Amino acid sequence: MKIVGLTGGIGSGKSTVARMFEQLGVPVYFADDEAKKLMITSLPLMDKIKKRFGEKAYDEGRLNTGYLAKVVFNDPGSLKALNEMVHPEVESHFRKWLAMQDASYIIQENPLLYEKGRQDQFDAVIVVTAPTELRIERVRSRDGATKAEVEARIQNQMDQDIKVKSADYIIQNDGDLGSCKEAVRAIHKNILSTIP
Ligand code: ADP
């Protein structure tokens, strides 16, 4: 089974694209969503997080994201530590999920695939791009975030041009949803043609 990575900066439309692949019957693993779930369901992981960040990391079983964001913002070392705790859990969860799939290929949607240097773990990588102004507009209306907030989040991510250079497939998502779907269909067809 081929493992295809799907990534793109915030607001590029990668979740939208991921759902379009799902509609074509491709199983999609949403790495970020699963990571968030594991942080509140995996007891060994929760123990590690509490040991490093204190009981305050959780608030009545929910992740205290406000507190964690503050800690991580003031100390980049702690962000690395958190990632190093979460990553192996997600990886083993993904492998178990993968073993249950019956398809010629699957997709892992991963916002920070390049930032985390994971590109070599995939048979192919799809990068979704869109002009920065459009990404800001989309996130503003999706999350109700301010322009400055979205810009700060974009600043924290790797430049899309760098991702595009090493992508196997690029979806320039600057048109309507119909043309996005067309691009998804074409890539789906192409991936299937590479599978014996
Ligand atoms: P990401 O997962 O990359 O952050 P999303 O897929 O959540 O981005 O898309 C951001 C917002 O933009 C969502 O509200 C989505 O519905 C919208 N969107 C994405 N692509 C398009 C498009 N081609 N046309 C119109 N709206 C779009």
PDB file of C-alpha atoms and ligand atoms in Angstrom:
ATOM      1  CA  MET A   1       0.000   0.000   0.000  1.00  0.00           C
ATOM      2  CA  LYS A   2       1.393   3.376  -0.976  1.00  0.00           C
ATOM      3  CA  ILE A   3       1.575   6.086   1.641  1.00  0.00           C
ATOM      4  CA  VAL A   4       1.002   9.571   0.276  1.00  0.00           C
ATOM      5  CA  GLY A   5       1.640  12.692   2.353  1.00  0.00           C
ATOM      6  CA  LEU A   6      -0.605  15.734   2.038  1.00  0.00           C
ATOM      7  CA  THR A   7       0.493  19.087   3.361  1.00  0.00           C
ATOM      8  CA  GLY A   8       0.288  22.836   2.851  1.00  0.00           C
ATOM      9  CA  GLY A   9       0.364  25.990   4.915  1.00  0.00           C
ATOM     10  CA  ILE A  10      -2.521  27.112   7.071  1.00  0.00           C
ATOM     11  CA  GLY A  11      -5.490  28.211   4.963  1.00  0.00           C
ATOM     12  CA  SER A  12      -4.121  26.638   1.783  1.00  0.00           C
ATOM     13  CA  GLY A  13      -7.060  24.222   1.830  1.00  0.00           C
ATOM     14  CA  LYS A  14      -5.330  20.965   2.708  1.00  0.00           C
ATOM     15  CA  SER A  15      -8.185  19.698   4.920  1.00  0.00           C
ATOM     16  CA  THR A  16     -10.635  20.518   2.143  1.00  0.00           C
ATOM     17  CA  VAL A  17      -8.457  18.586  -0.308  1.00  0.00           C
ATOM     18  CA  ALA A  18      -8.140  15.694   2.162  1.00  0.00           C
ATOM     19  CA  ARG A  19     -11.925  15.425   2.383  1.00  0.00           C
ATOM     20  CA  MET A  20     -12.150  15.389  -1.426  1.00  0.00           C
ATOM     21  CA  PHE A  21      -9.802  12.396  -1.506  1.00  0.00           C
ATOM     22  CA  GLU A  22     -11.976  10.721   1.123  1.00  0.00           C
ATOM     23  CA  GLN A  23     -14.972  11.224  -1.142  1.00  0.00           C
ATOM     24  CA  LEU A  24     -13.083   9.304  -3.830  1.00  0.00           C
ATOM     25  CA  GLY A  25     -12.728   6.436  -1.366  1.00  0.00           C
ATOM     26  CA  VAL A  26      -9.146   7.080  -0.274  1.00  0.00           C
ATOM     27  CA  PRO A  27      -8.579   6.484   3.467  1.00  0.00           C
ATOM     28  CA  VAL A  28      -7.137   9.632   5.073  1.00  0.00           C
ATOM     29  CA  TYR A  29      -5.287   9.822   8.380  1.00  0.00           C
ATOM     30  CA  PHE A  30      -5.455  13.316   9.887  1.00  0.00           C
ATOM     31  CA  ALA A  31      -2.200  13.428  11.871  1.00  0.00           C
ATOM     32  CA  ASP A  32      -2.878  16.673  13.714  1.00  0.00           C
ATOM     33  CA  ASP A  33      -6.392  15.698  14.792  1.00  0.00           C
ATOM     34  CA  GLU A  34      -5.170  12.297  15.970  1.00  0.00           C
ATOM     35  CA  ALA A  35      -2.312  13.932  17.901  1.00  0.00           C
ATOM     36  CA  LYS A  36      -4.808  16.175  19.703  1.00  0.00           C
ATOM     37  CA  LYS A  37      -7.017  13.181  20.513  1.00  0.00           C
ATOM     38  CA  LEU A  38      -4.093  11.115  21.788  1.00  0.00           C
ATOM     39  CA  MET A  39      -3.042  13.952  24.087  1.00  0.00           C
ATOM     40  CA  ILE A  40      -6.298  13.555  25.996  1.00  0.00           C
ATOM     41  CA  THR A  41      -6.821   9.800  25.687  1.00  0.00           C
ATOM     42  CA  SER A  42      -3.425   8.093  25.915  1.00  0.00           C
ATOM     43  CA  LEU A  43      -2.650   7.664  29.615  1.00  0.00           C
ATOM     44  CA  PRO A  44       1.118   7.085  29.135  1.00  0.00           C
ATOM     45  CA  LEU A  45       1.325  10.228  26.989  1.00  0.00           C
ATOM     46  CA  MET A  46      -0.734  12.270  29.452  1.00  0.00           C
ATOM     47  CA  ASP A  47       1.591  11.149  32.249  1.00  0.00           C
ATOM     48  CA  LYS A  48       4.637  12.299  30.306  1.00  0.00           C
ATOM     49  CA  ILE A  49       3.040  15.667  29.542  1.00  0.00           C
ATOM     50  CA  LYS A  50       2.085  16.192  33.199  1.00  0.00           C
ATOM     51  CA  LYS A  51       5.599  15.266  34.353  1.00  0.00           C
ATOM     52  CA  ARG A  52       7.151  17.830  32.018  1.00  0.00           C
ATOM     53  CA  PHE A  53       4.561  20.624  32.203  1.00  0.00           C
ATOM     54  CA  GLY A  54       2.798  19.996  35.495  1.00  0.00           C
ATOM     55  CA  GLU A  55      -0.794  19.101  36.371  1.00  0.00           C
ATOM     56  CA  LYS A  56      -1.830  22.472  34.962  1.00  0.00           C
ATOM     57  CA  ALA A  57      -1.327  21.040  31.462  1.00  0.00           C
ATOM     58  CA  TYR A  58      -4.841  19.604  31.851  1.00  0.00           C
ATOM     59  CA  ASP A  59      -8.042  21.167  33.000  1.00  0.00           C
ATOM     60  CA  GLU A  60     -10.773  18.644  33.834  1.00  0.00           C
ATOM     61  CA  GLY A  61      -9.462  16.165  31.285  1.00  0.00           C
ATOM     62  CA  ARG A  62      -9.105  18.749  28.568  1.00  0.00           C
ATOM     63  CA  LEU A  63      -5.778  20.007  27.336  1.00  0.00           C
ATOM     64  CA  ASN A  64      -5.058  23.415  28.840  1.00  0.00           C
ATOM     65  CA  THR A  65      -3.991  24.853  25.503  1.00  0.00           C
ATOM     66  CA  GLY A  66      -3.826  28.428  26.786  1.00  0.00           C
ATOM     67  CA  TYR A  67      -1.339  27.454  29.493  1.00  0.00           C
ATOM     68  CA  LEU A  68       0.676  25.157  27.212  1.00  0.00           C
ATOM     69  CA  ALA A  69       0.842  27.755  24.450  1.00  0.00           C
ATOM     70  CA  LYS A  70       2.247  30.276  26.921  1.00  0.00           C
ATOM     71  CA  VAL A  71       4.911  27.845  28.201  1.00  0.00           C
ATOM     72  CA  VAL A  72       5.892  26.762  24.719  1.00  0.00           C
ATOM     73  CA  PHE A  73       5.947  30.332  23.395  1.00  0.00           C
ATOM     74  CA  ASN A  74       8.419  31.404  26.066  1.00  0.00           C
ATOM     75  CA  ASP A  75      10.641  28.348  25.767  1.00  0.00           C
ATOM     76  CA  PRO A  76      11.274  26.771  22.353  1.00  0.00           C
ATOM     77  CA  GLY A  77      12.969  23.805  24.067  1.00  0.00           C
ATOM     78  CA  SER A  78       9.660  22.816  25.608  1.00  0.00           C
ATOM     79  CA  LEU A  79       7.937  22.765  22.209  1.00  0.00           C
ATOM     80  CA  LYS A  80      10.589  20.335  21.012  1.00  0.00           C
ATOM     81  CA  ALA A  81      10.093  18.240  24.150  1.00  0.00           C
ATOM     82  CA  LEU A  82       6.319  18.167  23.606  1.00  0.00           C
ATOM     83  CA  ASN A  83       6.727  17.154  19.972  1.00  0.00           C
ATOM     84  CA  GLU A  84       9.125  14.409  20.963  1.00  0.00           C
ATOM     85  CA  MET A  85       6.555  13.011  23.395  1.00  0.00           C
ATOM     86  CA  VAL A  86       3.641  13.179  20.979  1.00  0.00           C
ATOM     87  CA  HIS A  87       5.343  12.011  17.774  1.00  0.00           C
ATOM     88  CA  PRO A  88       6.053   8.364  18.734  1.00  0.00           C
ATOM     89  CA  GLU A  89       2.465   7.967  19.978  1.00  0.00           C
ATOM     90  CA  VAL A  90       1.034   9.291  16.713  1.00  0.00           C
ATOM     91  CA  GLU A  91       3.437   7.165  14.703  1.00  0.00           C
ATOM     92  CA  SER A  92       2.413   3.958  16.452  1.00  0.00           C
ATOM     93  CA  HIS A  93      -1.279   4.915  16.251  1.00  0.00           C
ATOM     94  CA  PHE A  94      -0.839   5.595  12.516  1.00  0.00           C
ATOM     95  CA  ARG A  95       0.852   2.209  11.966  1.00  0.00           C
ATOM     96  CA  LYS A  96      -2.053   0.413  13.682  1.00  0.00           C
ATOM     97  CA  TRP A  97      -4.545   2.404  11.589  1.00  0.00           C
ATOM     98  CA  LEU A  98      -2.562   1.609   8.434  1.00  0.00           C
ATOM     99  CA  ALA A  99      -2.658  -2.122   9.156  1.00  0.00           C
ATOM    100  CA  MET A 100      -6.467  -1.968   9.120  1.00  0.00           C
ATOM    101  CA  GLN A 101      -6.785  -0.217   5.745  1.00  0.00           C
ATOM    102  CA  ASP A 102      -7.719  -2.008   2.576  1.00  0.00           C
ATOM    103  CA  ALA A 103      -6.890   0.324  -0.301  1.00  0.00           C
ATOM    104  CA  SER A 104      -4.252   0.742  -3.004  1.00  0.00           C
ATOM    105  CA  TYR A 105      -3.028   3.900  -1.326  1.00  0.00           C
ATOM    106  CA  ILE A 106      -3.757   5.997   1.713  1.00  0.00           C
ATOM    107  CA  ILE A 107      -3.128   9.640   2.541  1.00  0.00           C
ATOM    108  CA  GLN A 108      -1.682  11.122   5.684  1.00  0.00           C
ATOM    109  CA  GLU A 109      -2.697  14.759   6.078  1.00  0.00           C
ATOM    110  CA  ASN A 110       0.084  16.424   8.043  1.00  0.00           C
ATOM    111  CA  PRO A 111       0.351  20.230   8.337  1.00  0.00           C
ATOM    112  CA  LEU A 112       4.006  20.170   9.394  1.00  0.00           C
ATOM    113  CA  LEU A 113       5.272  17.361   7.203  1.00  0.00           C
ATOM    114  CA  TYR A 114       8.229  19.381   5.866  1.00  0.00           C
ATOM    115  CA  GLU A 115       8.830  21.355   9.047  1.00  0.00           C
ATOM    116  CA  LYS A 116       9.312  18.051  10.847  1.00  0.00           C
ATOM    117  CA  GLY A 117      11.450  16.544   8.089  1.00  0.00           C
ATOM    118  CA  ARG A 118       9.031  13.675   7.444  1.00  0.00           C
ATOM    119  CA  GLN A 119       8.924  13.912   3.621  1.00  0.00           C
ATOM    120  CA  ASP A 120      11.144  10.857   3.093  1.00  0.00           C
ATOM    121  CA  GLN A 121       8.654   8.608   4.889  1.00  0.00           C
ATOM    122  CA  PHE A 122       6.157   8.973   2.038  1.00  0.00           C
ATOM    123  CA  ASP A 123       5.990   7.403  -1.410  1.00  0.00           C
ATOM    124  CA  ALA A 124       4.774  10.742  -2.737  1.00  0.00           C
ATOM    125  CA  VAL A 125       3.890  14.146  -1.301  1.00  0.00           C
ATOM    126  CA  ILE A 126       1.056  16.461  -2.380  1.00  0.00           C
ATOM    127  CA  VAL A 127       1.459  20.147  -1.513  1.00  0.00           C
ATOM    128  CA  VAL A 128      -1.544  22.484  -1.519  1.00  0.00           C
ATOM    129  CA  THR A 129      -0.791  26.155  -2.088  1.00  0.00           C
ATOM    130  CA  ALA A 130      -2.681  29.428  -2.333  1.00  0.00           C
ATOM    131  CA  PRO A 131      -1.656  33.089  -2.362  1.00  0.00           C
ATOM    132  CA  THR A 132      -0.937  34.394   1.145  1.00  0.00           C
ATOM    133  CA  GLU A 133      -3.677  37.038   1.054  1.00  0.00           C
ATOM    134  CA  LEU A 134      -6.260  34.398   0.150  1.00  0.00           C
ATOM    135  CA  ARG A 135      -5.013  32.094   2.938  1.00  0.00           C
ATOM    136  CA  ILE A 136      -5.369  34.950   5.441  1.00  0.00           C
ATOM    137  CA  GLU A 137      -8.905  35.671   4.249  1.00  0.00           C
ATOM    138  CA  ARG A 138      -9.898  32.000   4.469  1.00  0.00           C
ATOM    139  CA  VAL A 139      -8.573  31.538   7.992  1.00  0.00           C
ATOM    140  CA  ARG A 140     -10.121  34.818   9.119  1.00  0.00           C
ATOM    141  CA  SER A 141     -13.550  33.632   8.063  1.00  0.00           C
ATOM    142  CA  ARG A 142     -13.000  30.003   9.166  1.00  0.00           C
ATOM    143  CA  ASP A 143     -11.592  30.688  12.661  1.00  0.00           C
ATOM    144  CA  GLY A 144     -12.603  34.290  13.249  1.00  0.00           C
ATOM    145  CA  ALA A 145      -8.899  35.059  13.683  1.00  0.00           C
ATOM    146  CA  THR A 146      -7.420  38.506  13.096  1.00  0.00           C
ATOM    147  CA  LYS A 147      -5.114  39.261  10.176  1.00  0.00           C
ATOM    148  CA  ALA A 148      -2.173  39.619  12.586  1.00  0.00           C
ATOM    149  CA  GLU A 149      -2.921  36.258  14.232  1.00  0.00           C
ATOM    150  CA  VAL A 150      -3.014  34.472  10.895  1.00  0.00           C
ATOM    151  CA  GLU A 151       0.169  36.234   9.749  1.00  0.00           C
ATOM    152  CA  ALA A 152       1.948  35.103  12.919  1.00  0.00           C
ATOM    153  CA  ARG A 153       0.909  31.510  12.260  1.00  0.00           C
ATOM    154  CA  ILE A 154       2.077  31.742   8.658  1.00  0.00           C
ATOM    155  CA  GLN A 155       5.412  33.126   9.883  1.00  0.00           C
ATOM    156  CA  ASN A 156       5.898  30.016  12.023  1.00  0.00           C
ATOM    157  CA  GLN A 157       5.600  27.737   9.011  1.00  0.00           C
ATOM    158  CA  MET A 158       8.083  27.025   6.288  1.00  0.00           C
ATOM    159  CA  ASP A 159       7.733  29.057   3.106  1.00  0.00           C
ATOM    160  CA  GLN A 160       5.361  27.385   0.639  1.00  0.00           C
ATOM    161  CA  ASP A 161       7.821  27.856  -2.237  1.00  0.00           C
ATOM    162  CA  ILE A 162      10.316  25.557  -0.506  1.00  0.00           C
ATOM    163  CA  LYS A 163       7.667  22.850  -0.035  1.00  0.00           C
ATOM    164  CA  VAL A 164       6.589  23.131  -3.652  1.00  0.00           C
ATOM    165  CA  LYS A 165      10.152  22.507  -4.864  1.00  0.00           C
ATOM    166  CA  SER A 166      10.241  19.015  -3.419  1.00  0.00           C
ATOM    167  CA  ALA A 167       6.580  18.101  -3.941  1.00  0.00           C
ATOM    168  CA  ASP A 168       5.508  15.276  -6.238  1.00  0.00           C
ATOM    169  CA  TYR A 169       2.088  16.854  -6.817  1.00  0.00           C
ATOM    170  CA  ILE A 170       1.027  20.468  -6.390  1.00  0.00           C
ATOM    171  CA  ILE A 171      -2.527  21.726  -6.053  1.00  0.00           C
ATOM    172  CA  GLN A 172      -2.754  25.440  -6.634  1.00  0.00           C
ATOM    173  CA  ASN A 173      -5.948  26.054  -4.725  1.00  0.00           C
ATOM    174  CA  ASP A 174      -6.711  29.598  -5.810  1.00  0.00           C
ATOM    175  CA  GLY A 175      -9.870  28.929  -7.778  1.00  0.00           C
ATOM    176  CA  ASP A 176     -13.300  27.623  -6.836  1.00  0.00           C
ATOM    177  CA  LEU A 177     -13.997  24.300  -5.131  1.00  0.00           C
ATOM    178  CA  GLY A 178     -14.905  22.748  -8.488  1.00  0.00           C
ATOM    179  CA  SER A 179     -11.464  23.308  -9.982  1.00  0.00           C
ATOM    180  CA  CYS A 180      -9.901  22.082  -6.738  1.00  0.00           C
ATOM    181  CA  LYS A 181     -11.902  18.874  -7.090  1.00  0.00           C
ATOM    182  CA  GLU A 182     -10.739  18.502 -10.698  1.00  0.00           C
ATOM    183  CA  ALA A 183      -7.115  18.734  -9.542  1.00  0.00           C
ATOM    184  CA  VAL A 184      -7.794  16.125  -6.864  1.00  0.00           C
ATOM    185  CA  ARG A 185      -9.345  13.759  -9.405  1.00  0.00           C
ATOM    186  CA  ALA A 186      -6.375  14.137 -11.775  1.00  0.00           C
ATOM    187  CA  ILE A 187      -3.871  13.376  -9.008  1.00  0.00           C
ATOM    188  CA  HIS A 188      -5.946  10.428  -7.794  1.00  0.00           C
ATOM    189  CA  LYS A 189      -5.911   8.999 -11.308  1.00  0.00           C
ATOM    190  CA  ASN A 190      -2.187   9.559 -11.628  1.00  0.00           C
ATOM    191  CA  ILE A 191      -1.381   7.909  -8.292  1.00  0.00           C
ATOM    192  CA  LEU A 192      -3.540   4.905  -9.210  1.00  0.00           C
ATOM    193  CA  SER A 193      -1.692   4.604 -12.537  1.00  0.00           C
ATOM    194  CA  THR A 194       1.626   4.240 -10.654  1.00  0.00           C
ATOM    195  CA  ILE A 195       0.282   1.288  -8.654  1.00  0.00           C
ATOM    196  CA  PRO A 196       0.638  -2.118 -10.338  1.00  0.00           C
TER     197      PRO A 196
HETATM  198  P1  ADP B   1      -6.150  24.212   5.880  1.00  0.00           P
HETATM  199  O1  ADP B   1      -6.565  22.838   6.331  1.00  0.00           O
HETATM  200  O2  ADP B   1      -5.041  24.178   4.863  1.00  0.00           O
HETATM  201  O3  ADP B   1      -5.838  25.167   6.997  1.00  0.00           O
HETATM  202  P2  ADP B   1      -8.935  24.418   5.011  1.00  0.00           P
HETATM  203  O4  ADP B   1      -9.085  23.250   4.124  1.00  0.00           O
HETATM  204  O5  ADP B   1      -9.538  24.343   6.378  1.00  0.00           O
HETATM  205  O6  ADP B   1      -7.391  24.864   5.090  1.00  0.00           O
HETATM  206  O7  ADP B   1      -9.499  25.686   4.219  1.00  0.00           O
HETATM  207  C1  ADP B   1      -9.599  26.957   4.847  1.00  0.00           C
HETATM  208  C2  ADP B   1     -10.973  27.564   4.573  1.00  0.00           C
HETATM  209  O8  ADP B   1     -11.060  27.909   3.196  1.00  0.00           O
HETATM  210  C3  ADP B   1     -12.109  26.598   4.845  1.00  0.00           C
HETATM  211  O9  ADP B   1     -13.175  27.306   5.404  1.00  0.00           O
HETATM  212  C4  ADP B   1     -12.472  26.061   3.454  1.00  0.00           C
HETATM  213  O10 ADP B   1     -13.828  25.715   3.368  1.00  0.00           O
HETATM  214  C5  ADP B   1     -12.136  27.233   2.546  1.00  0.00           C
HETATM  215  N1  ADP B   1     -11.646  26.836   1.209  1.00  0.00           N
HETATM  216  C6  ADP B   1     -10.628  26.001   0.923  1.00  0.00           C
HETATM  217  N2  ADP B   1     -10.443  25.891  -0.410  1.00  0.00           N
HETATM  218  C7  ADP B   1     -11.374  26.674  -0.983  1.00  0.00           C
HETATM  219  C8  ADP B   1     -11.717  27.010  -2.356  1.00  0.00           C
HETATM  220  N3  ADP B   1     -11.051  26.502  -3.402  1.00  0.00           N
HETATM  221  N4  ADP B   1     -12.745  27.845  -2.561  1.00  0.00           N
HETATM  222  C9  ADP B   1     -13.426  28.381  -1.524  1.00  0.00           C
HETATM  223  N5  ADP B   1     -13.162  28.123  -0.220  1.00  0.00           N
HETATM  224  C10 ADP B   1     -12.147  27.287   0.049  1.00  0.00           C
END
